[in-house]
N, CA, C and O atoms as a Maestro MAE file, in Angstrom:
{
 s_m_m2io_version
 :::
 2.0.0
}

f_m_ct {
 s_m_title
 :::
 protein
 m_atom[288] {
  # First column is atom index #
  i_m_mmod_type
  r_m_x_coord
  r_m_y_coord
  r_m_z_coord
  i_m_residue_number
  s_m_chain_name
  s_m_pdb_residue_name
  s_m_pdb_atom_name
  i_m_atomic_number
  :::
  1 25 63.858 100.598 122.450 1 A "UNK " " N  " 7
  2 3 64.182 99.805 121.292 1 A "UNK " " CA " 6
  3 2 65.205 98.738 121.693 1 A "UNK " " C  " 6
  4 15 66.044 98.974 122.562 1 A "UNK " " O  " 8
  5 25 65.135 97.575 121.062 2 A "UNK " " N  " 7
  6 3 66.083 96.506 121.373 2 A "UNK " " CA " 6
  7 2 67.158 96.439 120.293 2 A "UNK " " C  " 6
  8 15 66.861 96.480 119.099 2 A "UNK " " O  " 8
  9 25 68.418 96.336 120.734 3 A "UNK " " N  " 7
  10 3 69.562 96.276 119.836 3 A "UNK " " CA " 6
  11 2 70.399 95.037 120.132 3 A "UNK " " C  " 6
  12 15 70.457 94.569 121.269 3 A "UNK " " O  " 8
  13 25 71.046 94.514 119.092 4 A "UNK " " N  " 7
  14 3 72.140 93.575 119.283 4 A "UNK " " CA " 6
  15 2 73.393 94.434 119.170 4 A "UNK " " C  " 6
  16 15 73.572 95.159 118.191 4 A "UNK " " O  " 8
  17 25 74.248 94.349 120.169 5 A "UNK " " N  " 7
  18 3 75.425 95.214 120.213 5 A "UNK " " CA " 6
  19 2 76.691 94.361 120.122 5 A "UNK " " C  " 6
  20 15 76.914 93.467 120.938 5 A "UNK " " O  " 8
  21 25 77.507 94.653 119.119 6 A "UNK " " N  " 7
  22 3 78.826 94.047 118.998 6 A "UNK " " CA " 6
  23 2 79.787 94.932 119.771 6 A "UNK " " C  " 6
  24 15 79.903 96.124 119.485 6 A "UNK " " O  " 8
  25 25 80.477 94.356 120.750 7 A "UNK " " N  " 7
  26 3 81.446 95.088 121.556 7 A "UNK " " CA " 6
  27 2 82.835 94.562 121.179 7 A "UNK " " C  " 6
  28 15 83.113 93.369 121.301 7 A "UNK " " O  " 8
  29 25 83.701 95.471 120.719 8 A "UNK " " N  " 7
  30 3 85.058 95.101 120.328 8 A "UNK " " CA " 6
  31 2 86.046 95.838 121.220 8 A "UNK " " C  " 6
  32 15 86.125 97.066 121.188 8 A "UNK " " O  " 8
  33 25 86.799 95.084 122.016 9 A "UNK " " N  " 7
  34 3 87.809 95.669 122.899 9 A "UNK " " CA " 6
  35 2 89.152 95.597 122.196 9 A "UNK " " C  " 6
  36 15 89.650 94.515 121.883 9 A "UNK " " O  " 8
  37 25 89.732 96.768 121.952 10 A "UNK " " N  " 7
  38 3 90.948 96.894 121.146 10 A "UNK " " CA " 6
  39 2 92.071 97.425 122.032 10 A "UNK " " C  " 6
  40 15 91.895 98.413 122.744 10 A "UNK " " O  " 8
  41 25 93.241 96.755 121.984 11 A "UNK " " N  " 7
  42 3 94.382 97.270 122.737 11 A "UNK " " CA " 6
  43 2 95.464 97.716 121.762 11 A "UNK " " C  " 6
  44 15 95.447 97.307 120.601 11 A "UNK " " O  " 8
  45 25 96.417 98.555 122.215 12 A "UNK " " N  " 7
  46 3 97.399 99.116 121.293 12 A "UNK " " CA " 6
  47 2 98.346 98.069 120.698 12 A "UNK " " C  " 6
  48 15 98.921 98.306 119.636 12 A "UNK " " O  " 8
  49 25 98.518 96.940 121.343 13 A "UNK " " N  " 7
  50 3 99.442 95.918 120.829 13 A "UNK " " CA " 6
  51 2 98.823 95.117 119.681 13 A "UNK " " C  " 6
  52 15 99.485 94.864 118.674 13 A "UNK " " O  " 8
  53 25 97.567 94.720 119.828 14 A "UNK " " N  " 7
  54 3 96.943 93.849 118.838 14 A "UNK " " CA " 6
  55 2 96.134 94.571 117.790 14 A "UNK " " C  " 6
  56 15 95.930 94.040 116.699 14 A "UNK " " O  " 8
  57 25 95.667 95.773 118.094 15 A "UNK " " N  " 7
  58 3 94.826 96.513 117.167 15 A "UNK " " CA " 6
  59 2 93.510 95.795 116.886 15 A "UNK " " C  " 6
  60 15 93.138 94.879 117.620 15 A "UNK " " O  " 8
  61 25 92.814 96.193 115.848 16 A "UNK " " N  " 7
  62 3 91.503 95.616 115.545 16 A "UNK " " CA " 6
  63 2 91.604 94.171 115.076 16 A "UNK " " C  " 6
  64 15 90.641 93.413 115.197 16 A "UNK " " O  " 8
  65 25 92.750 93.784 114.547 17 A "UNK " " N  " 7
  66 3 92.919 92.408 114.059 17 A "UNK " " CA " 6
  67 2 92.805 91.387 115.196 17 A "UNK " " C  " 6
  68 15 92.321 90.275 114.982 17 A "UNK " " O  " 8
  69 25 93.240 91.752 116.387 18 A "UNK " " N  " 7
  70 3 93.243 90.834 117.525 18 A "UNK " " CA " 6
  71 2 92.326 91.299 118.663 18 A "UNK " " C  " 6
  72 15 92.583 91.003 119.830 18 A "UNK " " O  " 8
  73 25 91.277 92.015 118.327 19 A "UNK " " N  " 7
  74 3 90.386 92.531 119.367 19 A "UNK " " CA " 6
  75 2 89.522 91.397 119.941 19 A "UNK " " C  " 6
  76 15 89.289 90.376 119.294 19 A "UNK " " O  " 8
  77 25 89.063 91.614 121.162 20 A "UNK " " N  " 7
  78 3 88.162 90.675 121.827 20 A "UNK " " CA " 6
  79 2 86.741 91.114 121.517 20 A "UNK " " C  " 6
  80 15 86.360 92.250 121.803 20 A "UNK " " O  " 8
  81 25 85.946 90.205 120.925 21 A "UNK " " N  " 7
  82 3 84.586 90.545 120.513 21 A "UNK " " CA " 6
  83 2 83.568 89.811 121.381 21 A "UNK " " C  " 6
  84 15 83.765 88.659 121.767 21 A "UNK " " O  " 8
  85 25 82.473 90.513 121.677 22 A "UNK " " N  " 7
  86 3 81.352 89.902 122.392 22 A "UNK " " CA " 6
  87 2 80.064 90.553 121.903 22 A "UNK " " C  " 6
  88 15 80.089 91.635 121.315 22 A "UNK " " O  " 8
  89 25 78.944 89.890 122.150 23 A "UNK " " N  " 7
  90 3 77.642 90.406 121.753 23 A "UNK " " CA " 6
  91 2 76.759 90.584 122.980 23 A "UNK " " C  " 6
  92 15 76.795 89.778 123.909 23 A "UNK " " O  " 8
  93 25 75.965 91.652 122.971 24 A "UNK " " N  " 7
  94 3 75.006 91.940 124.039 24 A "UNK " " CA " 6
  95 2 73.646 92.221 123.418 24 A "UNK " " C  " 6
  96 15 73.563 92.763 122.316 24 A "UNK " " O  " 8
  97 25 72.593 91.860 124.112 25 A "UNK " " N  " 7
  98 3 71.253 92.311 123.763 25 A "UNK " " CA " 6
  99 2 70.934 93.463 124.696 25 A "UNK " " C  " 6
  100 15 70.943 93.295 125.916 25 A "UNK " " O  " 8
  101 25 70.652 94.630 124.135 26 A "UNK " " N  " 7
  102 3 70.462 95.849 124.924 26 A "UNK " " CA " 6
  103 2 69.116 96.469 124.596 26 A "UNK " " C  " 6
  104 15 68.755 96.626 123.429 26 A "UNK " " O  " 8
  105 25 68.381 96.817 125.639 27 A "UNK " " N  " 7
  106 3 67.102 97.527 125.511 27 A "UNK " " CA " 6
  107 2 67.340 98.974 125.939 27 A "UNK " " C  " 6
  108 15 67.557 99.245 127.120 27 A "UNK " " O  " 8
  109 25 67.300 99.911 124.973 28 A "UNK " " N  " 7
  110 3 67.523 101.317 125.296 28 A "UNK " " CA " 6
  111 2 66.915 102.209 124.217 28 A "UNK " " C  " 6
  112 15 66.810 101.814 123.056 28 A "UNK " " O  " 8
  113 25 66.523 103.401 124.610 29 A "UNK " " N  " 7
  114 3 66.079 104.418 123.662 29 A "UNK " " CA " 6
  115 2 67.192 105.429 123.401 29 A "UNK " " C  " 6
  116 15 67.043 106.324 122.569 29 A "UNK " " O  " 8
  117 25 68.321 105.280 124.124 30 A "UNK " " N  " 7
  118 3 69.435 106.221 124.023 30 A "UNK " " CA " 6
  119 2 70.755 105.457 124.008 30 A "UNK " " C  " 6
  120 15 71.383 105.312 125.057 30 A "UNK " " O  " 8
  121 25 71.199 104.956 122.835 31 A "UNK " " N  " 7
  122 3 72.446 104.195 122.785 31 A "UNK " " CA " 6
  123 2 73.660 104.964 123.326 31 A "UNK " " C  " 6
  124 15 74.499 104.385 124.016 31 A "UNK " " O  " 8
  125 25 73.758 106.259 123.018 32 A "UNK " " N  " 7
  126 3 74.884 107.035 123.542 32 A "UNK " " CA " 6
  127 2 74.843 107.106 125.070 32 A "UNK " " C  " 6
  128 15 75.880 106.997 125.725 32 A "UNK " " O  " 8
  129 25 73.664 107.285 125.629 33 A "UNK " " N  " 7
  130 3 73.515 107.300 127.081 33 A "UNK " " CA " 6
  131 2 73.882 105.953 127.685 33 A "UNK " " C  " 6
  132 15 74.499 105.892 128.748 33 A "UNK " " O  " 8
  133 25 73.500 104.870 127.004 34 A "UNK " " N  " 7
  134 3 73.857 103.527 127.474 34 A "UNK " " CA " 6
  135 2 75.378 103.375 127.534 34 A "UNK " " C  " 6
  136 15 75.921 102.879 128.521 34 A "UNK " " O  " 8
  137 25 76.061 103.808 126.467 35 A "UNK " " N  " 7
  138 3 77.520 103.686 126.432 35 A "UNK " " CA " 6
  139 2 78.153 104.582 127.493 35 A "UNK " " C  " 6
  140 15 79.067 104.149 128.195 35 A "UNK " " O  " 8
  141 25 77.681 105.827 127.621 36 A "UNK " " N  " 7
  142 3 78.225 106.726 128.654 36 A "UNK " " CA " 6
  143 2 78.130 106.101 130.039 36 A "UNK " " C  " 6
  144 15 79.052 106.226 130.844 36 A "UNK " " O  " 8
  145 25 77.026 105.433 130.315 37 A "UNK " " N  " 7
  146 3 76.789 104.836 131.629 37 A "UNK " " CA " 6
  147 2 77.595 103.565 131.850 37 A "UNK " " C  " 6
  148 15 78.031 103.304 132.971 37 A "UNK " " O  " 8
  149 25 77.803 102.767 130.800 38 A "UNK " " N  " 7
  150 3 78.390 101.439 130.959 38 A "UNK " " CA " 6
  151 2 79.820 101.277 130.456 38 A "UNK " " C  " 6
  152 15 80.458 100.263 130.741 38 A "UNK " " O  " 8
  153 25 80.326 102.236 129.727 39 A "UNK " " N  " 7
  154 3 81.666 102.098 129.140 39 A "UNK " " CA " 6
  155 2 82.763 102.394 130.152 39 A "UNK " " C  " 6
  156 15 82.579 103.150 131.106 39 A "UNK " " O  " 8
  157 25 83.899 101.776 129.909 40 A "UNK " " N  " 7
  158 3 85.079 101.984 130.747 40 A "UNK " " CA " 6
  159 2 85.779 103.301 130.407 40 A "UNK " " C  " 6
  160 15 86.418 103.909 131.266 40 A "UNK " " O  " 8
  161 25 85.655 103.737 129.152 41 A "UNK " " N  " 7
  162 3 86.334 104.945 128.678 41 A "UNK " " CA " 6
  163 2 85.313 105.963 128.178 41 A "UNK " " C  " 6
  164 15 84.176 105.591 127.887 41 A "UNK " " O  " 8
  165 25 85.688 107.241 128.069 42 A "UNK " " N  " 7
  166 3 84.778 108.253 127.519 42 A "UNK " " CA " 6
  167 2 84.582 108.076 126.011 42 A "UNK " " C  " 6
  168 15 85.416 107.477 125.333 42 A "UNK " " O  " 8
  169 25 83.471 108.604 125.501 43 A "UNK " " N  " 7
  170 3 83.160 108.530 124.076 43 A "UNK " " CA " 6
  171 2 84.114 109.419 123.286 43 A "UNK " " C  " 6
  172 15 84.316 110.587 123.619 43 A "UNK " " O  " 8
  173 25 84.705 108.838 122.221 44 A "UNK " " N  " 7
  174 3 85.613 109.574 121.342 44 A "UNK " " CA " 6
  175 2 84.960 109.909 120.000 44 A "UNK " " C  " 6
  176 15 85.251 110.948 119.407 44 A "UNK " " O  " 8
  177 25 84.067 109.017 119.519 45 A "UNK " " N  " 7
  178 3 83.500 109.201 118.185 45 A "UNK " " CA " 6
  179 2 82.146 108.505 118.105 45 A "UNK " " C  " 6
  180 15 81.934 107.457 118.715 45 A "UNK " " O  " 8
  181 25 81.238 109.106 117.344 46 A "UNK " " N  " 7
  182 3 79.922 108.524 117.079 46 A "UNK " " CA " 6
  183 2 79.685 108.637 115.578 46 A "UNK " " C  " 6
  184 15 79.851 109.711 115.000 46 A "UNK " " O  " 8
  185 25 79.296 107.530 114.944 47 A "UNK " " N  " 7
  186 3 79.047 107.549 113.505 47 A "UNK " " CA " 6
  187 2 78.233 106.345 113.089 47 A "UNK " " C  " 6
  188 15 77.633 105.666 113.923 47 A "UNK " " O  " 8
  189 25 78.215 106.089 111.799 48 A "UNK " " N  " 7
  190 3 77.481 104.952 111.252 48 A "UNK " " CA " 6
  191 2 78.390 104.178 110.305 48 A "UNK " " C  " 6
  192 15 79.232 104.765 109.625 48 A "UNK " " O  " 8
  193 25 78.217 102.856 110.261 49 A "UNK " " N  " 7
  194 3 78.979 102.045 109.317 49 A "UNK " " CA " 6
  195 2 78.240 101.979 107.981 49 A "UNK " " C  " 6
  196 15 77.199 102.615 107.817 49 A "UNK " " O  " 8
  197 25 78.772 101.215 107.031 50 A "UNK " " N  " 7
  198 3 78.188 101.128 105.690 50 A "UNK " " CA " 6
  199 2 76.782 100.529 105.701 50 A "UNK " " C  " 6
  200 15 75.991 100.788 104.794 50 A "UNK " " O  " 8
  201 25 76.466 99.723 106.731 51 A "UNK " " N  " 7
  202 3 75.135 99.120 106.844 51 A "UNK " " CA " 6
  203 2 74.126 100.035 107.529 51 A "UNK " " C  " 6
  204 15 72.949 99.691 107.635 51 A "UNK " " O  " 8
  205 25 74.581 101.205 107.998 52 A "UNK " " N  " 7
  206 3 73.701 102.139 108.679 52 A "UNK " " CA " 6
  207 2 73.596 101.917 110.171 52 A "UNK " " C  " 6
  208 15 72.808 102.586 110.840 52 A "UNK " " O  " 8
  209 25 74.389 100.974 110.717 53 A "UNK " " N  " 7
  210 3 74.382 100.720 112.157 53 A "UNK " " CA " 6
  211 2 75.112 101.850 112.885 53 A "UNK " " C  " 6
  212 15 76.072 102.418 112.365 53 A "UNK " " O  " 8
  213 25 74.647 102.164 114.081 54 A "UNK " " N  " 7
  214 3 75.285 103.172 114.918 54 A "UNK " " CA " 6
  215 2 76.560 102.594 115.515 54 A "UNK " " C  " 6
  216 15 76.534 101.514 116.106 54 A "UNK " " O  " 8
  217 25 77.676 103.303 115.366 55 A "UNK " " N  " 7
  218 3 78.962 102.861 115.904 55 A "UNK " " CA " 6
  219 2 79.462 103.935 116.861 55 A "UNK " " C  " 6
  220 15 79.638 105.092 116.479 55 A "UNK " " O  " 8
  221 25 79.689 103.536 118.109 56 A "UNK " " N  " 7
  222 3 80.189 104.456 119.130 56 A "UNK " " CA " 6
  223 2 81.539 103.925 119.602 56 A "UNK " " C  " 6
  224 15 81.644 102.782 120.046 56 A "UNK " " O  " 8
  225 25 82.571 104.762 119.504 57 A "UNK " " N  " 7
  226 3 83.922 104.364 119.896 57 A "UNK " " CA " 6
  227 2 84.316 105.124 121.159 57 A "UNK " " C  " 6
  228 15 84.169 106.344 121.241 57 A "UNK " " O  " 8
  229 25 84.818 104.379 122.136 58 A "UNK " " N  " 7
  230 3 85.322 104.972 123.367 58 A "UNK " " CA " 6
  231 2 86.812 104.667 123.462 58 A "UNK " " C  " 6
  232 15 87.298 103.747 122.805 58 A "UNK " " O  " 8
  233 25 87.537 105.426 124.269 59 A "UNK " " N  " 7
  234 3 88.962 105.146 124.418 59 A "UNK " " CA " 6
  235 2 89.613 105.999 125.472 59 A "UNK " " C  " 6
  236 15 89.031 106.955 125.983 59 A "UNK " " O  " 8
  237 25 90.860 105.622 125.791 60 A "UNK " " N  " 7
  238 3 91.596 106.355 126.812 60 A "UNK " " CA " 6
  239 2 92.607 107.331 126.214 60 A "UNK " " C  " 6
  240 15 93.316 108.011 126.957 60 A "UNK " " O  " 8
  241 25 92.686 107.411 124.883 61 A "UNK " " N  " 7
  242 3 93.623 108.314 124.235 61 A "UNK " " CA " 6
  243 2 95.038 107.768 124.166 61 A "UNK " " C  " 6
  244 15 95.934 108.445 123.662 61 A "UNK " " O  " 8
  245 25 95.257 106.545 124.667 62 A "UNK " " N  " 7
  246 3 96.586 105.927 124.667 62 A "UNK " " CA " 6
  247 2 96.596 104.627 123.872 62 A "UNK " " C  " 6
  248 15 97.550 103.853 123.955 62 A "UNK " " O  " 8
  249 25 95.544 104.385 123.104 63 A "UNK " " N  " 7
  250 3 95.499 103.185 122.275 63 A "UNK " " CA " 6
  251 2 94.477 102.149 122.702 63 A "UNK " " C  " 6
  252 15 94.139 101.264 121.917 63 A "UNK " " O  " 8
  253 25 93.976 102.238 123.931 64 A "UNK " " N  " 7
  254 3 92.942 101.308 124.376 64 A "UNK " " CA " 6
  255 2 91.592 101.862 123.959 64 A "UNK " " C  " 6
  256 15 91.251 102.994 124.302 64 A "UNK " " O  " 8
  257 25 90.813 101.067 123.217 65 A "UNK " " N  " 7
  258 3 89.520 101.516 122.726 65 A "UNK " " CA " 6
  259 2 88.496 100.397 122.864 65 A "UNK " " C  " 6
  260 15 88.835 99.214 122.903 65 A "UNK " " O  " 8
  261 25 87.251 100.801 122.935 66 A "UNK " " N  " 7
  262 3 86.135 99.856 122.849 66 A "UNK " " CA " 6
  263 2 85.157 100.435 121.856 66 A "UNK " " C  " 6
  264 15 84.755 101.595 121.953 66 A "UNK " " O  " 8
  265 25 84.772 99.589 120.878 67 A "UNK " " N  " 7
  266 3 83.838 100.024 119.842 67 A "UNK " " CA " 6
  267 2 82.532 99.260 120.033 67 A "UNK " " C  " 6
  268 15 82.526 98.035 120.151 67 A "UNK " " O  " 8
  269 25 81.420 100.007 120.062 68 A "UNK " " N  " 7
  270 3 80.088 99.456 120.234 68 A "UNK " " CA " 6
  271 2 79.327 99.671 118.936 68 A "UNK " " C  " 6
  272 15 79.156 100.810 118.501 68 A "UNK " " O  " 8
  273 25 78.863 98.581 118.306 69 A "UNK " " N  " 7
  274 3 78.087 98.668 117.080 69 A "UNK " " CA " 6
  275 2 76.662 98.216 117.382 69 A "UNK " " C  " 6
  276 15 76.424 97.048 117.691 69 A "UNK " " O  " 8
  277 25 75.715 99.151 117.289 70 A "UNK " " N  " 7
  278 3 74.305 98.899 117.612 70 A "UNK " " CA " 6
  279 2 73.545 98.542 116.344 70 A "UNK " " C  " 6
  280 15 73.429 99.361 115.432 70 A "UNK " " O  " 8
  281 25 73.023 97.310 116.287 71 A "UNK " " N  " 7
  282 3 72.201 96.843 115.164 71 A "UNK " " CA " 6
  283 2 70.794 96.602 115.657 71 A "UNK " " C  " 6
  284 15 70.590 95.915 116.657 71 A "UNK " " O  " 8
  285 25 69.808 97.171 114.952 72 A "UNK " " N  " 7
  286 3 68.407 97.013 115.356 72 A "UNK " " CA " 6
  287 2 67.864 95.672 114.912 72 A "UNK " " C  " 6
  288 15 66.700 95.363 115.165 72 A "UNK " " O  " 8
  :::
 }
 m_bond[287] {
  # First column is bond index #
  i_m_from
  i_m_to
  i_m_order
  :::
  1 1 2 1
  2 2 3 1
  3 3 4 2
  4 3 5 1
  5 5 6 1
  6 6 7 1
  7 7 8 2
  8 7 9 1
  9 9 10 1
  10 10 11 1
  11 11 12 2
  12 11 13 1
  13 13 14 1
  14 14 15 1
  15 15 16 2
  16 15 17 1
  17 17 18 1
  18 18 19 1
  19 19 20 2
  20 19 21 1
  21 21 22 1
  22 22 23 1
  23 23 24 2
  24 23 25 1
  25 25 26 1
  26 26 27 1
  27 27 28 2
  28 27 29 1
  29 29 30 1
  30 30 31 1
  31 31 32 2
  32 31 33 1
  33 33 34 1
  34 34 35 1
  35 35 36 2
  36 35 37 1
  37 37 38 1
  38 38 39 1
  39 39 40 2
  40 39 41 1
  41 41 42 1
  42 42 43 1
  43 43 44 2
  44 43 45 1
  45 45 46 1
  46 46 47 1
  47 47 48 2
  48 47 49 1
  49 49 50 1
  50 50 51 1
  51 51 52 2
  52 51 53 1
  53 53 54 1
  54 54 55 1
  55 55 56 2
  56 55 57 1
  57 57 58 1
  58 58 59 1
  59 59 60 2
  60 59 61 1
  61 61 62 1
  62 62 63 1
  63 63 64 2
  64 63 65 1
  65 65 66 1
  66 66 67 1
  67 67 68 2
  68 67 69 1
  69 69 70 1
  70 70 71 1
  71 71 72 2
  72 71 73 1
  73 73 74 1
  74 74 75 1
  75 75 76 2
  76 75 77 1
  77 77 78 1
  78 78 79 1
  79 79 80 2
  80 79 81 1
  81 81 82 1
  82 82 83 1
  83 83 84 2
  84 83 85 1
  85 85 86 1
  86 86 87 1
  87 87 88 2
  88 87 89 1
  89 89 90 1
  90 90 91 1
  91 91 92 2
  92 91 93 1
  93 93 94 1
  94 94 95 1
  95 95 96 2
  96 95 97 1
  97 97 98 1
  98 98 99 1
  99 99 100 2
  100 99 101 1
  101 101 102 1
  102 102 103 1
  103 103 104 2
  104 103 105 1
  105 105 106 1
  106 106 107 1
  107 107 108 2
  108 107 109 1
  109 109 110 1
  110 110 111 1
  111 111 112 2
  112 111 113 1
  113 113 114 1
  114 114 115 1
  115 115 116 2
  116 115 117 1
  117 117 118 1
  118 118 119 1
  119 119 120 2
  120 119 121 1
  121 121 122 1
  122 122 123 1
  123 123 124 2
  124 123 125 1
  125 125 126 1
  126 126 127 1
  127 127 128 2
  128 127 129 1
  129 129 130 1
  130 130 131 1
  131 131 132 2
  132 131 133 1
  133 133 134 1
  134 134 135 1
  135 135 136 2
  136 135 137 1
  137 137 138 1
  138 138 139 1
  139 139 140 2
  140 139 141 1
  141 141 142 1
  142 142 143 1
  143 143 144 2
  144 143 145 1
  145 145 146 1
  146 146 147 1
  147 147 148 2
  148 147 149 1
  149 149 150 1
  150 150 151 1
  151 151 152 2
  152 151 153 1
  153 153 154 1
  154 154 155 1
  155 155 156 2
  156 155 157 1
  157 157 158 1
  158 158 159 1
  159 159 160 2
  160 159 161 1
  161 161 162 1
  162 162 163 1
  163 163 164 2
  164 163 165 1
  165 165 166 1
  166 166 167 1
  167 167 168 2
  168 167 169 1
  169 169 170 1
  170 170 171 1
  171 171 172 2
  172 171 173 1
  173 173 174 1
  174 174 175 1
  175 175 176 2
  176 175 177 1
  177 177 178 1
  178 178 179 1
  179 179 180 2
  180 179 181 1
  181 181 182 1
  182 182 183 1
  183 183 184 2
  184 183 185 1
  185 185 186 1
  186 186 187 1
  187 187 188 2
  188 187 189 1
  189 189 190 1
  190 190 191 1
  191 191 192 2
  192 191 193 1
  193 193 194 1
  194 194 195 1
  195 195 196 2
  196 195 197 1
  197 197 198 1
  198 198 199 1
  199 199 200 2
  200 199 201 1
  201 201 202 1
  202 202 203 1
  203 203 204 2
  204 203 205 1
  205 205 206 1
  206 206 207 1
  207 207 208 2
  208 207 209 1
  209 209 210 1
  210 210 211 1
  211 211 212 2
  212 211 213 1
  213 213 214 1
  214 214 215 1
  215 215 216 2
  216 215 217 1
  217 217 218 1
  218 218 219 1
  219 219 220 2
  220 219 221 1
  221 221 222 1
  222 222 223 1
  223 223 224 2
  224 223 225 1
  225 225 226 1
  226 226 227 1
  227 227 228 2
  228 227 229 1
  229 229 230 1
  230 230 231 1
  231 231 232 2
  232 231 233 1
  233 233 234 1
  234 234 235 1
  235 235 236 2
  236 235 237 1
  237 237 238 1
  238 238 239 1
  239 239 240 2
  240 239 241 1
  241 241 242 1
  242 242 243 1
  243 243 244 2
  244 243 245 1
  245 245 246 1
  246 246 247 1
  247 247 248 2
  248 247 249 1
  249 249 250 1
  250 250 251 1
  251 251 252 2
  252 251 253 1
  253 253 254 1
  254 254 255 1
  255 255 256 2
  256 255 257 1
  257 257 258 1
  258 258 259 1
  259 259 260 2
  260 259 261 1
  261 261 262 1
  262 262 263 1
  263 263 264 2
  264 263 265 1
  265 265 266 1
  266 266 267 1
  267 267 268 2
  268 267 269 1
  269 269 270 1
  270 270 271 1
  271 271 272 2
  272 271 273 1
  273 273 274 1
  274 274 275 1
  275 275 276 2
  276 275 277 1
  277 277 278 1
  278 278 279 1
  279 279 280 2
  280 279 281 1
  281 281 282 1
  282 282 283 1
  283 283 284 2
  284 283 285 1
  285 285 286 1
  286 286 287 1
  287 287 288 2
  :::
 }
}
């Protein structure tokens, strides 16, 4: 399946208000596997937003996080 993925890199100083955002086109049948393979940090949370998009959050446990939002 093909997804448009919003990648938000969040640091402890700026939080989500000042995160760095980028978009990727990703072809995968396993979004969690894609994130496990390509993310800098381990997966902390998997859920869905109000639009039903898959949201996978990774982090180092010290405030650095990357959030991946998969939209079909």
